[in-house]
Amino acid sequence: MKRALLLIALLMIHGCGGDGEGQQRPLTLIVPTAPGGGTDTVARVLATQAEPALGAPIGVKNLPGASSAIGMFQGANAPADGETLTMVVAELAILKSLGLADIDHRGFAPIMLVNYDPAAITVRRDAPYDTINEFLDYAREHPNALLMGNSGTGSIWHVAAETFGHATDTRYTHVPFEGAAPAITALLGGHIDAVSVSAAEVLPYVNSGEFKILGVMAAQRIEALPEAPTFTEAGVEVPEFGTWRGLVAPAGTSQERIDQLAAAFTEAAQSNEFQAFMAGRGFGIEILPPAGFATFLDEQAAFFERTLSTLGLAP
Amino acid sequence: MLEMLGQGLVLAMQWQVLLFLLLGVVVGIIVGSLPGLTSTMGVALLLPLTFAMEAATGILFLIGVYFGSMYGGSVTAILINTPGSPAAAATVLDGYPMTRKGEAYKALQISTLCSSIGGFISVLVLILVAPQLAAFALRFSAPETFALALFGLSIISTLSSGSMVKGLISGFAGLLLATIGLDPISGITRFSGDSLHLLGGISFIAVMIGLFAMSEVFRMMEGSSAVRAATGQMVKSVKDKAGLSWKEFKSLIVTLLRSTGIGTGIGMIPGAGADVAAFVAYNEAKRFDKDPESFGKGSLKGVAAPEAANNSLTGGAMVPLLTLGIPGDAVTAVLLGALLVQGLQPGPMLFENNGPLVYTLFIGMLLANVLIFVIGWSCIRLFTRILSVPIGLMIPVILVLCVVGAYALNNQFFDVIVMLLAGMLGYAMKRYDFPVAPLVLGMILGPMMESNLRRALIMSQGSLDIFYTRPVTAVLLLLALATLLSPLFRWLRTRRR
């Protein structure tokens, strides 16, 4: 027992040593979700790859809670010295419009968009419809009869399902779950009829032949699932819709520091390790530089503000 | 199957696999025994270390942490009335009274034995019938989970030894506290004012640390002669080394097996964790006992039941994870991530594509439970030394553990404040004989019950048919009703005499 404790202590001391080359102060990367989830693992793998280029260790700090509002709020209020970064998620564009938290992208200086995963409408393999048009015909004949699972009211996938229903003029009963995984489990057990979560999240079950994707809410087919059709191909007009993750610093961070960080993280995102990790999980890599990410954030905020008020989800 | 197991055994017998499994179990026991460091956090924090390891080594390291932490929580629960993890909250109920009676040594022996045997059996179940059980796990959805939570709430009546009214007040306070924050179904904020922290709700783990451990610190600080006398006596009789006799162990076998069944079953159900399993097993142990009055006063079965249940949950939770790729609780959700990073896709194809690896994991899981027994059993004497620490040193140590533990939950000072307030509440409750366990149970089951009730009604479009047309739901609801009405029947029977 004592020896084991000693071993752990040694491991910890080893983990603390980081001031080798560069003599840079360690960075903190705030992750607004719980450890172990998708956003957390993406952040950790990316941070590990960026450490050599930055010449400084990066400590990941999980601050989960309140639809990621707590972590993002603390990230926005950190000192703008370029030492505290935040991994922001799509909720950043939604929270304010829903009236849940007074936080939006203007509190941040964008560094890099990391990932983008489009929403998809997924059903069980044994469902009586094979194409999105058959599904829509059924939904038109039976308004509100289809149970559509999402990851929580006001979450990105709930808005996706509502957007889909609005665009196709069909009605569903939306069933909120605590995250995407429980919704997928319910579909697996046949308790609901469809889910509106990302294609990446249902990928394993599509590959194992349990689910089929009827349509992806994107302009082009996704790399990880080339056989899944898009809505546009089927002639169904639905806006592009997806979740994303990106790196930001607090607003007011110097442009010089932002560029330096962007260069290091872009290099990290292009590493084989990161590419392989993302491909394995089915996450789509979508790199945007600071300026491009800023435009993207503006567009997303405007899109969700418009969408949420059209759908009647804004207070 | 035997051939595959043999192959797995050979692969598991590599030194690096064994070393990391051992390290995992040791780290797990430490993580589990520290309040605030939960199984989920332990596994999640160590996950990045496994990225560079080989698949079997990395995953068995995490499994060691997971299994070890389930057992570790009982050590502090028994010795200092502080559950190291929510899974050990039910162990406090009889574990600490045993310590007060001077039977700390025996209590730790029971917890070690039952944890490892329960865990071992559940892994055997996993190996033998996982695919068949997986189909059952999938039948659980919102209405079934609601019924299970409602059944779980009926345990409040079991936990309220003494005054039933005080137990109910405590339980309902827990339910009420659980409503703070974002409404799980409609997303409306409740009782959160303008606080971003309250928006996220109150962490029941912070409350649990406060209610059990912090309140104990306050009581020790009070320095009443009664406490001093109790501690003094405790140490003296631990030196007597009153070990578990074979006869006593035999009397625990039925409880052990029943609790293992409950733990394995609840483990398979998505959305219900080790805390629920431990409380349900405790409840059933008391219900089937000839002398239910002995529970809460240091009953051996009261320690055996939750300890067997929380460790047997692990094998059960692996069933849906490995066969379907769906996590049964928060820890297995992190383990799913670990498997995916290693390029393994849990689900029906896992056994076909990675057969040797799966059986290596099975052998490793069995070994982990053996290791829990070996390490636990040989450290009992070491653990009991905690009791000989003078109270003046004990107070600051527990205090630091409480504060650090609460902070570590989410890296927020807010949780420390919640913990301290809960500590004061717990002190007042203990002072006026309100049981604290129902409050924790209410906070655990409240959100589970509410969101699943409302989700079930959304799924049925408002029709109540969903609660009696689904067999599993109907059976669970009937059980809950029977438990609820049992005091009435007992009263009627005694009146007729």
Coordinates of N, CA, C and O in Angstrom, one line a residue, chain B residues 259-346:
Chain B
S259 N -28.3 -9.5 -3.1 CA -27.8 -8.2 -3.4 C -27.0 -8.2 -4.7 O -27.0 -7.2 -5.5
T260 N -26.3 -9.3 -4.9 CA -25.5 -9.4 -6.2 C -26.5 -9.4 -7.4 O -26.2 -8.8 -8.4
G261 N -27.6 -10.2 -7.2 CA -28.6 -10.2 -8.3 C -29.1 -8.8 -8.5 O -29.3 -8.4 -9.7
I262 N -29.5 -8.1 -7.4 CA -30.0 -6.7 -7.6 C -29.0 -5.8 -8.2 O -29.3 -5.1 -9.2
G263 N -27.8 -5.9 -7.8 CA -26.7 -5.0 -8.3 C -26.5 -5.3 -9.8 O -26.4 -4.3 -10.6
T264 N -26.4 -6.6 -10.2 CA -26.2 -6.9 -11.6 C -27.3 -6.4 -12.4 O -27.1 -5.8 -13.5
G265 N -28.5 -6.6 -11.9 CA -29.7 -6.2 -12.7 C -29.8 -4.7 -12.9 O -30.0 -4.2 -14.0
I266 N -29.6 -4.0 -11.8 CA -29.7 -2.5 -11.9 C -28.5 -2.0 -12.7 O -28.7 -1.0 -13.5
G267 N -27.4 -2.7 -12.7 CA -26.2 -2.3 -13.5 C -26.6 -2.2 -15.0 O -26.1 -1.4 -15.7
M268 N -27.4 -3.2 -15.4 CA -27.7 -3.3 -16.8 C -28.6 -2.2 -17.3 O -28.7 -1.9 -18.5
I269 N -29.4 -1.6 -16.4 CA -30.4 -0.7 -16.7 C -29.7 0.7 -17.0 O -29.0 1.2 -16.2
P270 N -29.9 1.2 -18.2 CA -29.3 2.5 -18.5 C -30.0 3.6 -17.6 O -31.2 3.6 -17.4
G271 N -29.1 4.4 -17.0 CA -29.7 5.5 -16.2 C -29.8 5.3 -14.7 O -30.1 6.2 -14.0
A272 N -29.5 4.1 -14.2 CA -29.6 3.9 -12.8 C -28.2 3.4 -12.3 O -27.6 2.5 -12.9
G273 N -27.6 4.0 -11.3 CA -26.2 3.7 -11.0 C -26.1 3.0 -9.7 O -27.0 2.4 -9.1
A274 N -24.8 2.9 -9.2 CA -24.4 2.1 -8.0 C -25.1 2.6 -6.8 O -25.4 1.8 -5.9
D275 N -25.4 4.0 -6.7 CA -26.0 4.5 -5.5 C -27.4 3.9 -5.3 O -27.8 3.4 -4.3
V276 N -28.2 3.8 -6.4 CA -29.5 3.3 -6.4 C -29.4 1.8 -6.1 O -30.2 1.3 -5.2
A277 N -28.5 1.1 -6.7 CA -28.4 -0.4 -6.5 C -28.1 -0.6 -5.0 O -28.7 -1.5 -4.4
A278 N -27.2 0.1 -4.4 CA -26.9 -0.1 -3.0 C -28.1 0.1 -2.1 O -28.3 -0.7 -1.1
F279 N -28.8 1.2 -2.3 CA -30.0 1.5 -1.5 C -31.1 0.4 -1.7 O -31.7 0.0 -0.7
V280 N -31.3 0.0 -2.9 CA -32.3 -1.0 -3.1 C -31.9 -2.4 -2.4 O -32.8 -3.0 -1.8
A281 N -30.7 -2.7 -2.5 CA -30.2 -4.0 -1.9 C -30.3 -3.9 -0.4 O -30.8 -4.9 0.3
Y282 N -30.0 -2.7 0.2 CA -30.2 -2.5 1.6 C -31.6 -2.7 2.0 O -31.9 -3.4 3.0
N283 N -32.5 -2.1 1.2 CA -33.9 -2.2 1.5 C -34.4 -3.6 1.5 O -35.1 -4.1 2.4
E284 N -34.0 -4.4 0.4 CA -34.5 -5.8 0.3 C -33.9 -6.6 1.4 O -34.6 -7.5 1.9
A285 N -32.7 -6.3 1.8 CA -32.0 -7.1 2.9 C -32.9 -6.9 4.2 O -33.1 -7.9 4.9
K286 N -33.3 -5.7 4.4 CA -34.1 -5.4 5.6 C -35.5 -6.0 5.5 O -36.0 -6.6 6.5
R287 N -36.0 -6.0 4.3 CA -37.4 -6.5 4.1 C -37.5 -8.0 4.4 O -38.4 -8.5 5.0
F288 N -36.4 -8.7 3.9 CA -36.4 -10.2 4.1 C -35.9 -10.7 5.4 O -35.8 -11.8 5.6
D289 N -35.4 -9.7 6.2 CA -34.7 -10.2 7.5 C -35.8 -10.5 8.5 O -36.8 -9.8 8.6
K290 N -35.4 -11.5 9.4 CA -36.3 -11.8 10.5 C -36.3 -10.7 11.5 O -37.2 -10.6 12.3
D291 N -35.2 -10.0 11.6 CA -35.1 -9.0 12.6 C -34.8 -7.6 12.0 O -33.7 -7.1 12.1
P292 N -35.8 -7.0 11.3 CA -35.5 -5.8 10.6 C -35.1 -4.6 11.6 O -34.5 -3.7 11.1
E293 N -35.5 -4.8 12.8 CA -35.2 -3.7 13.8 C -33.6 -3.6 14.0 O -33.2 -2.5 14.4
S294 N -32.9 -4.6 13.7 CA -31.4 -4.5 13.9 C -30.7 -3.7 12.9 O -29.6 -3.2 13.1
F295 N -31.4 -3.4 11.8 CA -30.8 -2.5 10.8 C -30.7 -1.1 11.2 O -31.6 -0.6 11.9
G296 N -29.6 -0.5 10.9 CA -29.3 0.9 11.3 C -28.6 0.9 12.6 O -28.2 2.0 13.1
K297 N -28.5 -0.3 13.3 CA -27.8 -0.3 14.6 C -26.5 -1.1 14.5 O -26.0 -1.6 15.5
G298 N -26.1 -1.4 13.3 CA -24.8 -2.2 13.1 C -25.1 -3.6 12.7 O -24.4 -4.5 13.2
S299 N -26.1 -3.8 11.8 CA -26.4 -5.1 11.3 C -25.3 -5.6 10.3 O -24.9 -4.8 9.5
L300 N -24.9 -6.8 10.4 CA -23.9 -7.3 9.5 C -24.5 -7.3 8.1 O -23.8 -7.0 7.1
K301 N -25.7 -7.7 8.0 CA -26.4 -7.7 6.6 C -26.5 -6.3 6.0 O -26.5 -6.2 4.8
G302 N -26.6 -5.3 6.9 CA -26.7 -4.0 6.5 C -25.5 -3.5 5.8 O -25.5 -2.5 5.1
V303 N -24.4 -4.1 6.1 CA -23.1 -3.8 5.4 C -22.9 -4.7 4.2 O -22.5 -4.2 3.1
A304 N -23.3 -6.0 4.4 CA -23.1 -6.9 3.3 C -23.9 -6.5 2.0 O -23.4 -6.6 0.9
A305 N -25.2 -6.1 2.2 CA -26.1 -5.9 1.1 C -25.6 -4.7 0.2 O -25.4 -5.0 -1.0
P306 N -25.4 -3.5 0.7 CA -25.0 -2.5 -0.2 C -23.6 -2.7 -0.8 O -23.3 -2.4 -2.0
E307 N -22.7 -3.4 -0.1 CA -21.3 -3.6 -0.6 C -21.3 -4.6 -1.7 O -20.6 -4.5 -2.7
A308 N -22.1 -5.7 -1.6 CA -22.3 -6.7 -2.6 C -22.9 -6.0 -3.9 O -22.5 -6.2 -5.0
A309 N -23.9 -5.2 -3.6 CA -24.7 -4.6 -4.7 C -23.8 -3.6 -5.5 O -23.8 -3.6 -6.7
N310 N -23.1 -2.7 -4.8 CA -22.4 -1.7 -5.6 C -21.2 -2.3 -6.4 O -20.9 -1.9 -7.5
N311 N -20.6 -3.4 -5.9 CA -19.6 -4.0 -6.8 C -20.1 -4.9 -7.9 O -19.6 -5.0 -8.9
S312 N -21.3 -5.5 -7.6 CA -21.9 -6.4 -8.6 C -22.5 -5.5 -9.7 O -22.7 -6.0 -10.8
L313 N -22.7 -4.3 -9.4 CA -23.2 -3.4 -10.5 C -22.2 -3.3 -11.6 O -22.7 -3.2 -12.8
T314 N -20.9 -3.4 -11.3 CA -19.9 -3.2 -12.4 C -20.1 -4.3 -13.5 O -20.1 -3.9 -14.7
G315 N -20.3 -5.5 -13.1 CA -20.4 -6.6 -14.2 C -21.7 -6.3 -15.0 O -21.7 -6.4 -16.2
G316 N -22.7 -5.9 -14.3 CA -24.0 -5.6 -15.0 C -23.9 -4.5 -15.9 O -24.3 -4.5 -17.1
A317 N -23.2 -3.4 -15.5 CA -23.0 -2.2 -16.4 C -22.2 -2.5 -17.6 O -22.3 -1.8 -18.6
M318 N -21.4 -3.6 -17.5 CA -20.6 -3.9 -18.7 C -21.4 -4.6 -19.8 O -21.0 -4.7 -20.9
V319 N -22.6 -5.2 -19.4 CA -23.4 -5.9 -20.3 C -23.8 -5.1 -21.5 O -23.5 -5.3 -22.7
P320 N -24.6 -4.0 -21.2 CA -25.0 -3.1 -22.4 C -23.8 -2.4 -23.0 O -23.8 -2.2 -24.2
L321 N -22.8 -2.2 -22.3 CA -21.6 -1.5 -22.8 C -21.0 -2.3 -23.9 O -20.7 -1.9 -25.0
L322 N -20.7 -3.6 -23.6 CA -19.9 -4.4 -24.5 C -20.8 -5.0 -25.6 O -20.4 -5.1 -26.7
T323 N -22.0 -5.4 -25.3 CA -22.9 -6.0 -26.3 C -23.6 -5.1 -27.2 O -23.9 -5.4 -28.3
L324 N -23.9 -3.9 -26.7 CA -24.7 -2.9 -27.5 C -24.0 -1.6 -27.7 O -24.4 -0.9 -28.6
G325 N -23.0 -1.4 -27.0 CA -22.3 -0.1 -27.1 C -23.0 1.0 -26.5 O -22.8 2.2 -26.8
I326 N -23.9 0.7 -25.5 CA -24.6 1.8 -24.8 C -24.1 1.7 -23.3 O -24.1 0.7 -22.7
P327 N -23.8 2.9 -22.8 CA -23.3 2.9 -21.4 C -24.5 2.9 -20.4 O -25.5 3.5 -20.6
G328 N -24.3 2.0 -19.3 CA -25.4 1.9 -18.3 C -25.3 3.0 -17.3 O -26.3 3.2 -16.6
D329 N -24.2 3.6 -17.1 CA -24.1 4.7 -16.1 C -22.9 5.6 -16.5 O -22.3 5.4 -17.6
A330 N -22.6 6.6 -15.7 CA -21.6 7.6 -16.1 C -20.2 7.0 -16.3 O -19.5 7.5 -17.2
V331 N -19.9 6.1 -15.4 CA -18.5 5.5 -15.6 C -18.4 4.8 -16.9 O -17.4 4.9 -17.6
T332 N -19.4 4.0 -17.2 CA -19.3 3.2 -18.4 C -19.3 4.1 -19.7 O -18.8 3.8 -20.7
A333 N -19.9 5.3 -19.5 CA -19.9 6.3 -20.6 C -18.5 6.7 -20.9 O -18.1 6.8 -22.1
V334 N -17.7 6.9 -19.8 CA -16.3 7.2 -20.0 C -15.5 6.0 -20.6 O -14.6 6.2 -21.5
L335 N -15.8 4.8 -20.1 CA -15.2 3.6 -20.6 C -15.5 3.4 -22.1 O -14.6 3.0 -22.9
L336 N -16.7 3.8 -22.5 CA -17.0 3.7 -23.9 C -16.1 4.6 -24.7 O -15.5 4.1 -25.8
G337 N -15.8 5.8 -24.2 CA -14.8 6.7 -24.9 C -13.5 6.0 -25.0 O -12.8 6.1 -26.0
A338 N -13.1 5.3 -23.9 CA -11.8 4.7 -23.8 C -11.7 3.6 -24.9 O -10.7 3.5 -25.6
L339 N -12.7 2.8 -25.0 CA -12.8 1.7 -26.0 C -12.7 2.3 -27.4 O -11.9 1.8 -28.3
L340 N -13.4 3.4 -27.7 CA -13.5 4.0 -29.0 C -12.1 4.6 -29.4 O -11.7 4.5 -30.5
V341 N -11.4 5.2 -28.4 CA -10.1 5.8 -28.7 C -9.1 4.7 -29.1 O -8.3 4.8 -29.9
Q342 N -9.3 3.5 -28.5 CA -8.5 2.3 -28.9 C -8.9 1.7 -30.2 O -8.3 0.7 -30.6
G343 N -9.9 2.3 -30.8 CA -10.3 1.8 -32.1 C -11.2 0.6 -32.0 O -11.4 -0.2 -32.9
L344 N -11.8 0.4 -30.8 CA -12.7 -0.7 -30.6 C -14.1 -0.2 -30.6 O -14.4 0.8 -29.9
Q345 N -15.0 -0.8 -31.4 CA -16.4 -0.4 -31.4 C -17.2 -1.4 -30.6 O -17.5 -2.5 -31.1
P346 N -17.6 -1.0 -29.4 CA -18.5 -2.0 -28.6 C -19.8 -2.2 -29.4 O -20.2 -1.3 -30.0

